[in-house]
Short mmCIF file of C-alpha atoms in Angstrom, two decimals:
data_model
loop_
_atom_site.label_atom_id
_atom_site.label_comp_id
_atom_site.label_asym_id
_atom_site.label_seq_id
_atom_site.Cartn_x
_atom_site.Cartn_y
_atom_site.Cartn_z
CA UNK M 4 14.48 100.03 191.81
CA UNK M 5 17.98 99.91 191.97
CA UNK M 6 19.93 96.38 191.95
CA UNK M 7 22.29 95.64 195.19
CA UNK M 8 26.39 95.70 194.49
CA UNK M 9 25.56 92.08 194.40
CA UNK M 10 23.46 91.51 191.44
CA UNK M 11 24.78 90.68 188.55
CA UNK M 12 22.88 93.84 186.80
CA UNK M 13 24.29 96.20 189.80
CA UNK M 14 25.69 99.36 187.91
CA UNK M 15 27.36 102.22 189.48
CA UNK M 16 28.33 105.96 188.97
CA UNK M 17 31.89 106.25 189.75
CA UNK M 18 31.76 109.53 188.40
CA UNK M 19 34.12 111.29 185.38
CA UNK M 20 32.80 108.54 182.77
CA UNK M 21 33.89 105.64 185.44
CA UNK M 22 31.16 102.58 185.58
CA UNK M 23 31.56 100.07 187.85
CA UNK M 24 29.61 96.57 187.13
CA UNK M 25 29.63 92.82 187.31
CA UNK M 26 31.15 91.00 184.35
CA UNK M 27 29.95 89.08 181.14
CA UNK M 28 30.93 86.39 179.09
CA UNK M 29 31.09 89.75 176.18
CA UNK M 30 33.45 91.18 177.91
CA UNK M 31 36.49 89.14 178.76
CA UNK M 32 38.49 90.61 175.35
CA UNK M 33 38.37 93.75 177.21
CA UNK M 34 39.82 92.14 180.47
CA UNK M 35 42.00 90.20 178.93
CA UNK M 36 43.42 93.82 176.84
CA UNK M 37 43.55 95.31 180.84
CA UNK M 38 45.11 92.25 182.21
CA UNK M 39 48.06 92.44 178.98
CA UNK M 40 48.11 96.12 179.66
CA UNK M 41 48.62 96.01 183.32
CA UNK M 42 50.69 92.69 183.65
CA UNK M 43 53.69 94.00 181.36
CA UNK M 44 56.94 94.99 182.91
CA UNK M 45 56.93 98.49 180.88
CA UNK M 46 54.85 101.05 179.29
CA UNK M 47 56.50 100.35 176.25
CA UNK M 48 56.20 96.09 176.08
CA UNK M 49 53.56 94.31 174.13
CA UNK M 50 50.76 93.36 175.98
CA UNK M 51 51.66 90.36 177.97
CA UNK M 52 50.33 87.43 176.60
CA UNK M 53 50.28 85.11 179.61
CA UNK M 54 48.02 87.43 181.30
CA UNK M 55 45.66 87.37 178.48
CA UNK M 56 45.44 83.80 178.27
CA UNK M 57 44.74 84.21 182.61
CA UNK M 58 41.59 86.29 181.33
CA UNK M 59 40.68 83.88 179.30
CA UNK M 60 40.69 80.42 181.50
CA UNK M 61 39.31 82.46 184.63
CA UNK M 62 36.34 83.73 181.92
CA UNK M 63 35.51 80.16 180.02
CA UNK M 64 32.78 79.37 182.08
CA UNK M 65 34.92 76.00 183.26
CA UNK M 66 37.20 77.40 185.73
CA UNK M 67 36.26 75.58 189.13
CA UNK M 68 36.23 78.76 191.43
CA UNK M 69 34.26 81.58 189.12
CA UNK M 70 32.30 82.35 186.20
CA UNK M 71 32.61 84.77 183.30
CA UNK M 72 29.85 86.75 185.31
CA UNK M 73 32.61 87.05 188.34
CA UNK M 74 34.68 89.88 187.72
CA UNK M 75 33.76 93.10 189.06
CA UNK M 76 35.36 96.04 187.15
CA UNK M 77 35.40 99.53 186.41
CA UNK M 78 35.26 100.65 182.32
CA UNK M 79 35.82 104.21 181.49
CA UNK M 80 32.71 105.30 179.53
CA UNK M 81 34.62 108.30 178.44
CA UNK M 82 36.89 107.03 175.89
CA UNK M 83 35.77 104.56 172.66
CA UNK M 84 34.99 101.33 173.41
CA UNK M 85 34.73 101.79 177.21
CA UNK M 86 38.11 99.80 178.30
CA UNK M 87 38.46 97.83 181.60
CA UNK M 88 40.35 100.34 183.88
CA UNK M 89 40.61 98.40 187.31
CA UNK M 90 38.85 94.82 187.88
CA UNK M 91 38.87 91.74 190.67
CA UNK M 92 36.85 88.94 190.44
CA UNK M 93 35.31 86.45 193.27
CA UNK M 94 36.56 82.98 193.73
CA UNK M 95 34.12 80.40 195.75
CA UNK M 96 36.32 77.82 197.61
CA UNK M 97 35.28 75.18 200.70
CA UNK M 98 37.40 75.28 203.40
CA UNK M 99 37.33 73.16 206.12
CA UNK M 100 38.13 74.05 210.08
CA UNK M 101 38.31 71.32 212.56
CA UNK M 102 36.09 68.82 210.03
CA UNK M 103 33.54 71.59 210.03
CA UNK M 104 33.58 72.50 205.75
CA UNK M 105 32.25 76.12 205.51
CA UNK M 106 32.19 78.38 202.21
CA UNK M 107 34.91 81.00 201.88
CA UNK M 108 35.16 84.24 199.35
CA UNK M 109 38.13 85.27 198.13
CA UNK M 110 39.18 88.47 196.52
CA UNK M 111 41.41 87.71 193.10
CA UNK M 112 43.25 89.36 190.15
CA UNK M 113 43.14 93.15 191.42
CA UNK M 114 44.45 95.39 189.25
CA UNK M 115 44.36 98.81 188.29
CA UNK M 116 45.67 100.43 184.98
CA UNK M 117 48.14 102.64 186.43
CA UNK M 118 46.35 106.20 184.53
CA UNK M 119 43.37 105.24 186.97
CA UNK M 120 44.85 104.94 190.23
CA UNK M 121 44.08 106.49 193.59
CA UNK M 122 40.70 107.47 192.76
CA UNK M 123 39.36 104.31 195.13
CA UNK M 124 38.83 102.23 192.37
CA UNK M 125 39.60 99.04 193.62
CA UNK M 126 37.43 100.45 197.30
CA UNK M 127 34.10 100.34 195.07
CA UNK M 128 35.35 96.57 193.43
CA UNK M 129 35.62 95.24 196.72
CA UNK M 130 32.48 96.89 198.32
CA UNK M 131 30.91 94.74 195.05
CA UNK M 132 32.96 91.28 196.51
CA UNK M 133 32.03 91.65 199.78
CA UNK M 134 28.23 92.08 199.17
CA UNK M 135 28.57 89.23 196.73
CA UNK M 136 30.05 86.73 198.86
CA UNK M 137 28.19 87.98 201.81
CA UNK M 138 25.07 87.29 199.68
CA UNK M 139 26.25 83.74 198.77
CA UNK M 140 26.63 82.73 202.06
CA UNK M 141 30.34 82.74 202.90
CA UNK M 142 31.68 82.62 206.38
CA UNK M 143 35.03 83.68 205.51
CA UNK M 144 36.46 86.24 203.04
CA UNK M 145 39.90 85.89 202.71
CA UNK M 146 43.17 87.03 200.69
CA UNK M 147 46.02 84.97 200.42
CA UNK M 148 48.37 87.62 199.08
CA UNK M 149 51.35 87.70 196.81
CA UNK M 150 54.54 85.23 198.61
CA UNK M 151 57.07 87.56 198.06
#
């Protein structure tokens, strides 16, 4: 039987090597190396050490809105080690509308390491959000974007 995108064992065939899963504790070196990788402001910087540490708060397993089991993300099986290519992860918040408080999904740190883009990476991630948070109950899924 195969698990739904939802379950935290859910693995799928992205095709050419590319895996797309749920996170683990284990595996929050490897986002935080995609989150360095992806955050710097050239090819050539050092991995951007900010955006490590990000990895490594959202992943601690204290962070109010997610677990370390909350980021969905894409490795490449192809090349040693299997890096983190692309990733998002699901924050739970309460929201409240009219004094009616109703559980809200929402879509955070989505990224893709710019070697693996336009291959609808980040389409599969959020197929894996959606059925999460739809599973969990959420009314709302929502995106609160970048202010500039």
């Amino acid at each position: 039987m195969t698990a739904s995108l939802a379950e935290p064992d859910y693995v799928g065939d992205l095709g050419n090597g590319l895996v797309c899963r749920w996170s683990t504790a284990a595996d929050q070196p490897k986002i935080a190396q995609c989150m360095g990788k992806i955050y710097r402001n050239t090819p050539e910087e050092a991995y951007h050490p900010r955006a490590m540490d990000i990895a490594r708060v959202l992943m601690a397993g204290d962070f109010p809105y997610m677990g370390p089991d909350d980021f969905a993300l894409v490795e490449d099986t192809t090349v040693p080690g299997s890096p983190v290519v692309a990733y998002t992860c699901l924050w739970r918040l309460r929201w409240r509308y009219d004094d009616i408080p109703f559980g809200v999904g929402q879509p955070e740190m989505v990224a893709t390491d710019a070697a693996y883009r336009n291959r609808g990476l980040v389409r599969a991630l959020f197929a894996m959000v959606h059925a999460r948070s739809e599973a969990e109950g959420h009314l709302v899924q929502a995106i609160t974007g970048i202010p500039y």
